[in-house]
């Protein structure tokens, strides 16, 4: 496999290596729990062994007797923490379950925290904390007794009379699908280190939204947010799990305050399954009606999603799936199913992963029912005007993606009959599906500073969760100010910097780069004015529109030039600094004020005047062993269009990583739940299956050039959450093609194919 960086095509930037690559591979990059703090104490959590009931007694005597134990925090001595309202959006509380008892709302709820001189002592003492419970039988998931199911709201997309269209349809597909529980399992664990300096608190915690964390932790502590700083320079994976305030953070902050020393918590892998969020299991019933010629006339989609008892978290991906094709008529609903579980939350491509899996499987079933090629079915139903809202798209390259991916894959050699492409012992199947992700933009700020030497510093409290944000933000400033990338320093992930967007909804590149462009343009304007209005300079009297910036110089079209250093000298300034606020079209003017107070203001996707999505087409080959039914994926091709690609190397990496996750979603990944105890069973990464190298074959990522002047000033459609959408459906569709067996519940396992 080639490791060369992808060559940029039209409307793509340079494939620069990551600015943080060397720091990360040499271990020099300091993740939040690596930051040295003076004389820290170490905390270990104690979590509930029941999912529902009451904590009757907590015996801490034996634990306190372990030498080196300093304090044990329980419900008794943490009452001063203020409850914070649950908010599903970025930055708020991840759950309403914030107390350490006596009421127990889910397995693995935090019931105590031991603080000691060393991690080992704290862990030993934590084992010696004895809890006595009054246990009630929990409801674990779909099918359990005692669940509470309700509509997740009143308004879900609807257009025309879908019931009538279904009864009039020539062909109807009516099928049910299911997706499993998944946990993020970032390699970096859920850590929190708190340091007080008088009234001022510094929190070192991996975060996708440092302003959100800062404001939320201040609320729970009952202090002024101005006294809290959150630092999260590097994040070792997040996928949505680090976007909110979990109950651990205020506990650690309180402990550090009371004990007068820094306190560091590194929660264990299994605790990460219950003290943070996860992707909940879903069920879907879909009906598609079509005419004999393939034109779809009706689409109904009824989704059901598990959530906790108190919090009605939902992803409601019908708002996205209804945009994908020209459906004629649409009827959708979403129910939440309250169970005795921790509150779920965002996980990479939250709404579209389960809902697009279901729709794209149903599309394949419809193609089979019509005897039609699945790519042709999508072509016939390609959309220019949204079925529900009548809005048009800012840009849409879906069929271009299909054509490029199909050609690269060799799709034309496919024979339609299931089992018809056998190769010896192996049943070969080819399948495809659509990937999509809504283009979100968020209000954000940025500060850019230019020195006469040509050095540039960009500051914004945005986050690089491993995606390449440092690099693309640096490239944007370098390009705009005409300096080499090496001259740019990018500072992110610190709430002392001007606020940036939550690193969720794939907003970072589109939003932050738009703010950086605005700040750079303000600097350019000052330079241009100084260069062109001077009486004596080489650019005197030039029209501002005639000047561009390159190699540290302002250059006119006829080649006349003046160095930025000289222009700045004329301005009499040692540095040019601009602070900019970017408010995307569709976000209220108070979006920046909200951002400062830790609330994200977002727009895009199905909202606004235009429908805005990044799109893709994924093709996979599966091989199912005729006797053992082992499923392998020898190759996968994805073609994607996401507006301007700022860096083909980092974009390629996001898309490829997404497809690998998609393979895992199709064939490996699921959190197993013990139905009697509502407990996660495989809560470690040896039993929580994800693809290893041997499962990841050749993956070809094709970036399809696309221009979109409407989405945002950067022209970018976020694609961090695009690649893992569609892959699972493509694999399920290929498994059907190989075997004639339609598997509708993920993941697909050998036993499903026997
Ligand atoms: Mo992503 S799940 O929107 O952090």
Short mmCIF file of C-alpha atoms in Angstrom, two decimals, residues 86-89 94 152 244 277-280 305-308 310-316 334-338 343-347 350-351:
data_model
loop_
_atom_site.label_atom_id
_atom_site.label_comp_id
_atom_site.label_asym_id
_atom_site.label_seq_id
_atom_site.Cartn_x
_atom_site.Cartn_y
_atom_site.Cartn_z
CA UNK A 86 -28.70 18.17 31.47
CA UNK A 87 -28.19 19.55 27.97
CA UNK A 88 -27.61 17.26 25.03
CA UNK A 89 -25.65 19.93 23.16
CA UNK A 94 -23.64 14.92 30.02
CA UNK A 152 -39.05 12.03 21.10
CA UNK A 244 -19.68 17.70 27.76
CA UNK A 277 -21.59 8.78 27.11
CA UNK A 278 -21.92 6.20 24.34
CA UNK A 279 -23.89 5.40 21.19
CA UNK A 280 -27.15 3.78 22.19
CA UNK A 305 -33.57 4.79 20.44
CA UNK A 306 -32.57 3.74 23.94
CA UNK A 307 -31.75 6.40 26.49
CA UNK A 308 -31.47 6.74 30.25
CA UNK A 310 -34.04 10.85 33.23
CA UNK A 311 -32.63 12.18 29.96
CA UNK A 312 -34.37 12.09 26.58
CA UNK A 313 -31.22 11.99 24.45
CA UNK A 314 -31.92 11.23 20.80
CA UNK A 315 -30.12 11.42 17.49
CA UNK A 316 -33.22 11.42 15.26
CA UNK A 334 -38.70 8.84 16.48
CA UNK A 335 -39.35 7.30 19.90
CA UNK A 336 -37.05 7.31 22.88
CA UNK A 337 -37.01 4.25 25.09
CA UNK A 338 -36.08 5.08 28.66
CA UNK A 343 -27.25 8.69 29.40
CA UNK A 344 -26.01 8.20 25.83
CA UNK A 345 -24.50 11.01 23.80
CA UNK A 346 -22.77 12.06 20.64
CA UNK A 347 -20.61 9.47 18.95
CA UNK A 350 -24.41 10.43 15.72
CA UNK A 351 -27.63 10.70 13.70
#
